[in-house]
Every structure is written in C-alpha cells, then in structure tokens.
Short mmCIF file of C-alpha atoms in Angstrom, two decimals:
data_model
loop_
_atom_site.label_atom_id
_atom_site.label_comp_id
_atom_site.label_asym_id
_atom_site.label_seq_id
_atom_site.Cartn_x
_atom_site.Cartn_y
_atom_site.Cartn_z
CA VAL A 6 83.18 122.79 108.20
CA HIS A 7 84.89 122.66 104.80
CA SER A 8 85.09 126.46 104.51
CA MET A 9 86.23 126.81 108.11
CA MET A 10 89.04 124.28 107.63
CA LYS A 11 90.10 125.83 104.34
CA ARG A 12 90.17 129.39 105.72
CA GLY A 13 91.35 128.55 109.23
CA VAL A 14 93.88 125.79 108.65
CA PHE A 15 94.81 125.08 105.02
CA LYS A 16 95.36 128.59 103.66
CA PRO A 17 97.31 129.84 106.71
CA LEU A 18 99.60 126.81 106.44
CA LEU A 19 100.24 127.55 102.76
CA GLN A 20 100.93 131.20 103.61
CA ARG A 21 103.57 130.01 106.09
CA LYS A 22 105.27 128.10 103.26
CA VAL A 23 104.26 124.66 104.58
CA PRO A 24 104.42 122.13 101.71
CA ARG A 25 101.02 121.52 100.10
CA THR A 26 100.97 117.79 100.94
CA THR A 27 101.73 118.51 104.59
CA ALA A 28 99.04 121.22 104.68
CA ILE A 29 96.51 118.78 103.20
CA THR A 30 97.39 116.12 105.79
CA ILE A 31 97.24 118.54 108.71
CA THR A 32 93.92 119.99 107.53
CA PHE A 33 92.30 116.57 107.25
CA LEU A 34 93.60 115.52 110.67
CA VAL A 35 92.38 118.73 112.30
CA SER A 36 89.00 118.15 110.65
CA GLY A 37 88.99 114.58 111.99
CA PHE A 38 89.71 115.80 115.54
CA PHE A 39 87.03 118.47 115.19
CA HIS A 40 84.46 115.88 114.07
CA GLU A 41 85.51 113.56 116.93
CA TYR A 42 84.95 116.40 119.38
CA ILE A 43 81.51 117.28 117.98
CA THR A 44 80.44 113.63 117.81
CA THR A 45 81.57 113.04 121.39
CA ILE A 46 79.51 115.98 122.63
CA VAL A 47 76.40 114.97 120.66
CA THR A 48 76.54 111.26 121.57
CA TYR A 49 77.81 111.60 125.15
CA GLN A 50 76.37 109.05 127.53
CA HIS A 51 76.55 109.51 131.27
CA ALA A 52 78.10 106.58 133.18
CA ASP A 53 74.69 105.66 134.69
CA ASP A 54 73.06 105.60 131.24
CA ASN A 55 75.92 103.57 129.82
CA LYS A 56 75.30 100.62 132.19
CA HIS A 57 72.02 99.79 130.48
CA SER A 58 73.02 100.69 126.94
CA GLN A 59 73.91 98.09 124.34
CA ASN A 60 75.81 100.71 122.34
CA LYS A 61 79.25 101.41 123.71
CA GLN A 62 80.73 104.69 122.64
CA TRP A 63 83.66 104.22 120.25
CA TYR A 64 86.18 106.91 119.51
CA GLY A 65 88.47 107.40 116.57
CA GLY A 66 86.14 106.62 113.67
CA ASN A 67 85.94 110.19 112.43
CA LEU A 68 89.68 110.67 112.72
CA LEU A 69 90.25 107.44 110.81
CA PHE A 70 87.79 108.51 108.13
CA PHE A 71 89.51 111.87 107.61
CA ALA A 72 92.98 110.27 107.68
CA TRP A 73 91.79 107.85 104.96
CA ASN A 74 90.47 110.75 102.90
CA ALA A 75 93.75 112.63 103.36
CA LEU A 76 95.56 109.59 102.00
CA LEU A 77 93.22 109.46 98.99
CA VAL A 78 93.69 113.16 98.27
CA LEU A 79 97.47 112.81 98.56
CA LEU A 80 97.38 109.83 96.19
CA GLU A 81 95.30 111.84 93.74
CA HIS A 82 97.71 114.74 94.08
CA THR A 83 100.71 112.46 93.52
CA ILE A 84 99.56 110.10 90.76
CA GLY A 85 96.94 112.37 89.23
CA LYS A 86 99.60 114.20 87.25
CA THR A 87 100.86 111.08 85.48
CA TRP A 88 100.22 110.85 81.74
CA PHE A 89 97.65 108.07 82.16
CA PHE A 90 95.44 109.93 84.60
CA GLU A 91 95.78 113.20 82.71
CA ARG A 92 94.48 111.48 79.57
CA VAL A 93 91.68 109.69 81.42
CA SER A 94 90.59 112.87 83.21
CA ASN A 95 89.87 114.56 79.88
CA PHE A 96 86.84 112.31 79.35
CA PRO A 97 83.58 113.79 80.61
CA VAL A 98 82.17 111.80 83.53
CA PRO A 99 78.53 112.26 84.59
CA LYS A 100 78.04 113.72 88.08
CA LEU A 101 76.23 110.60 89.29
CA VAL A 102 79.11 108.34 88.24
CA ARG A 103 81.65 110.71 89.81
CA SER A 104 79.67 110.75 93.07
CA LEU A 105 79.45 106.95 93.10
CA LEU A 106 83.21 106.69 92.57
CA VAL A 107 83.88 109.07 95.46
CA VAL A 108 81.56 107.17 97.80
CA SER A 109 83.08 103.84 96.78
CA MET A 110 86.49 105.06 97.96
CA ALA A 111 85.16 105.40 101.52
CA LEU A 112 83.36 102.04 101.56
CA PRO A 113 86.36 99.87 102.54
CA LEU A 114 86.52 101.59 105.95
CA VAL A 115 82.82 102.18 106.67
CA HIS A 116 82.52 99.22 109.05
CA ILE A 117 85.45 100.55 111.10
CA ILE A 118 84.24 104.13 111.06
CA THR A 119 80.69 103.26 112.10
CA ASN A 120 81.84 100.58 114.58
CA ASP A 121 79.61 97.95 112.99
#
C-alpha cells in the first residue's frame, strides 16, 4: 500500500506543485479511506448475522489512525528542522529503540482505532 500511495497519490500531487505538507495530508487521508474500504469488505457482516453478534462493526478507526500519523509526520516535518532536533538526530539510535518510539506514538489512539 505504501508504494501505491507514494506512486499514485503523493508524487503526482508534488508534480502538480501542491505544497509538500498538503500532499502528505492528502496521501495519509486517501490511505485511511483505502484501509477503511478494505476493512469494511473483509469484516462485512450481513444484517441477519449482525443480530446475533456481540461485535458491532465500527467505522472510522483506520481513517483516524492515518490522520493521526499524518499529524505526526507534519509535526516531524515542521519541528524536525529546529536546532534541537537536528542536534539530537545526529546521535545513533538502535533500530529496536527507534521502532519502539514509533509504536509508542500510535499507542494513545489504539483504543479508539480498535474500538476497545
């Protein structure tokens, strides 16, 4: 999905002289809608099946997740060029620590995204 969004949405927007921050936001939102669509198809429950199910289908979690990530990327893009972050980014960070930091940024919204 990443390559498809980059080739099909992000790069064409940049070629049309759309500002980078707007292109980032649009790409993440399109990705969120795409994931909503796929999730809806995969988890579709017929009305008869839904009467007996404890799990009610909830929409919007994927879109919210990708909107949150767009905000984080825009924040990184905006404040990442400040002198403090430029100096901090010169320190080598192990991949495991970097991965844990990335995952921890999504944790505040996990309960909303997963509808738990």
